[in-house]
Coordinates of C-alpha atoms in Angstrom, one line a residue:
M1 CA 36.6 -9.6 7.8
V2 CA 35.6 -11.8 4.8
V3 CA 31.7 -11.6 4.4
S4 CA 29.4 -14.9 2.7
E5 CA 28.3 -13.7 -0.9
T6 CA 24.9 -15.6 0.1
A7 CA 24.6 -13.5 3.5
S8 CA 21.0 -11.3 3.5
V9 CA 19.4 -8.4 5.4
A10 CA 15.8 -9.9 5.1
P11 CA 13.8 -9.3 8.3
G12 CA 12.1 -11.7 9.8
R13 CA 8.3 -12.4 10.0
Y14 CA 6.8 -10.1 12.5
F15 CA 3.3 -8.4 11.5
T16 CA 1.8 -11.1 9.7
I17 CA 1.0 -15.0 9.7
P18 CA 2.5 -17.2 7.1
G19 CA -0.5 -18.3 4.6
R20 CA -3.3 -15.2 5.4
D21 CA -3.9 -12.5 3.8
P22 CA -2.7 -9.6 5.8
F23 CA -5.6 -7.1 4.5
D24 CA -8.4 -9.7 5.8
E25 CA -7.1 -9.4 9.6
I26 CA -8.8 -5.7 9.7
E27 CA -12.1 -4.5 8.6
W28 CA -12.8 -2.5 5.3
E29 CA -15.3 -0.4 4.1
L30 CA -16.3 2.0 1.0
R31 CA -16.8 5.8 1.7
D32 CA -16.1 9.0 -0.4
A33 CA -13.1 10.9 0.0
L34 CA -14.0 14.8 -0.1
I35 CA -11.7 18.2 0.2
P36 CA -14.2 21.1 0.2
G37 CA -13.2 24.2 -1.8
K38 CA -14.6 28.0 -1.6
D39 CA -16.3 27.2 -4.7
G40 CA -17.2 23.8 -4.3
P41 CA -15.1 20.4 -4.0
A42 CA -11.6 20.9 -4.2
F43 CA -11.4 17.1 -4.1
E44 CA -13.7 14.4 -4.5
Q45 CA -13.5 10.3 -5.4
R46 CA -16.4 8.2 -4.4
N47 CA -16.6 4.7 -3.0
V48 CA -13.0 4.1 -2.6
E49 CA -12.0 1.6 0.1
F50 CA -10.0 2.1 3.7
P51 CA -9.9 0.3 6.4
K52 CA -12.8 0.5 8.9
F53 CA -10.8 2.6 11.8
W54 CA -9.4 5.1 9.5
S55 CA -10.3 8.4 9.8
Q56 CA -12.4 10.9 7.2
T57 CA -9.3 13.0 7.4
A58 CA -6.8 10.4 6.2
T59 CA -9.2 9.0 4.0
N60 CA -9.4 12.4 2.0
I61 CA -5.7 12.9 2.4
V62 CA -4.7 9.2 1.2
A63 CA -7.1 9.6 -1.6
Q64 CA -5.7 12.9 -2.7
K65 CA -1.7 12.7 -2.6
Y66 CA -1.1 8.8 -2.3
F67 CA -3.7 7.1 -4.9
R68 CA -2.0 6.8 -8.8
G69 CA -4.1 7.1 -11.6
R70 CA -5.8 10.1 -13.0
L71 CA -9.4 10.8 -11.4
S72 CA -11.8 8.7 -13.4
S73 CA -9.3 6.8 -15.7
P74 CA -9.3 2.8 -15.3
E75 CA -6.1 3.1 -14.0
R76 CA -7.2 5.2 -10.9
E77 CA -6.3 3.6 -7.4
R78 CA -10.0 3.3 -5.5
S79 CA -8.7 1.1 -2.7
V80 CA -5.4 1.4 -0.3
K81 CA -5.4 -2.2 -0.7
Q82 CA -3.8 -1.3 -4.1
M83 CA -2.3 1.9 -3.0
I84 CA 0.0 -1.0 -0.3
G85 CA 0.6 -3.3 -2.9
R86 CA 2.3 -1.2 -5.4
I87 CA 4.2 0.4 -2.2
V88 CA 5.5 -3.3 -1.3
D89 CA 5.9 -4.6 -4.8
T90 CA 8.3 -1.4 -5.7
I91 CA 10.1 -2.1 -2.5
G92 CA 10.2 -5.8 -2.8
G93 CA 12.0 -5.2 -6.6
W94 CA 14.1 -2.9 -5.3
G95 CA 15.7 -5.6 -2.6
R96 CA 15.4 -8.8 -5.1
L97 CA 17.8 -6.3 -7.5
G98 CA 19.8 -5.2 -5.3
G99 CA 20.5 -9.1 -4.1
Y100 CA 19.1 -8.1 -0.4
F101 CA 17.9 -11.5 -0.7
A102 CA 19.1 -15.0 -0.3
S103 CA 16.1 -16.8 -2.0
D104 CA 12.4 -16.0 -3.7
E105 CA 10.9 -17.6 -0.4
E106 CA 13.3 -15.3 1.6
A107 CA 11.8 -12.0 -0.5
E108 CA 8.3 -13.1 0.2

């Protein structure tokens, strides 16, 4: 079997609308992430941005385990939007480097 060198495996658009920011589709709010410890907070990050429908437990876990950067540093992520953007950029970059997309438009 011969496979075309221009073949791609790009998924079709399913959850988003072209030209519309997916983050505008949900409500966001600022809240504090706090995991209590025996002698005070085991983890605390104030004023983090999360989807309004996420639970406080989800907020605490994601802020502690998945936000990048040292706490109180300028590099520290403060929003799920930043975290998702970082992950999407990484996976998209891997796809581009691996030749999985026929064009930049397809990659988007």
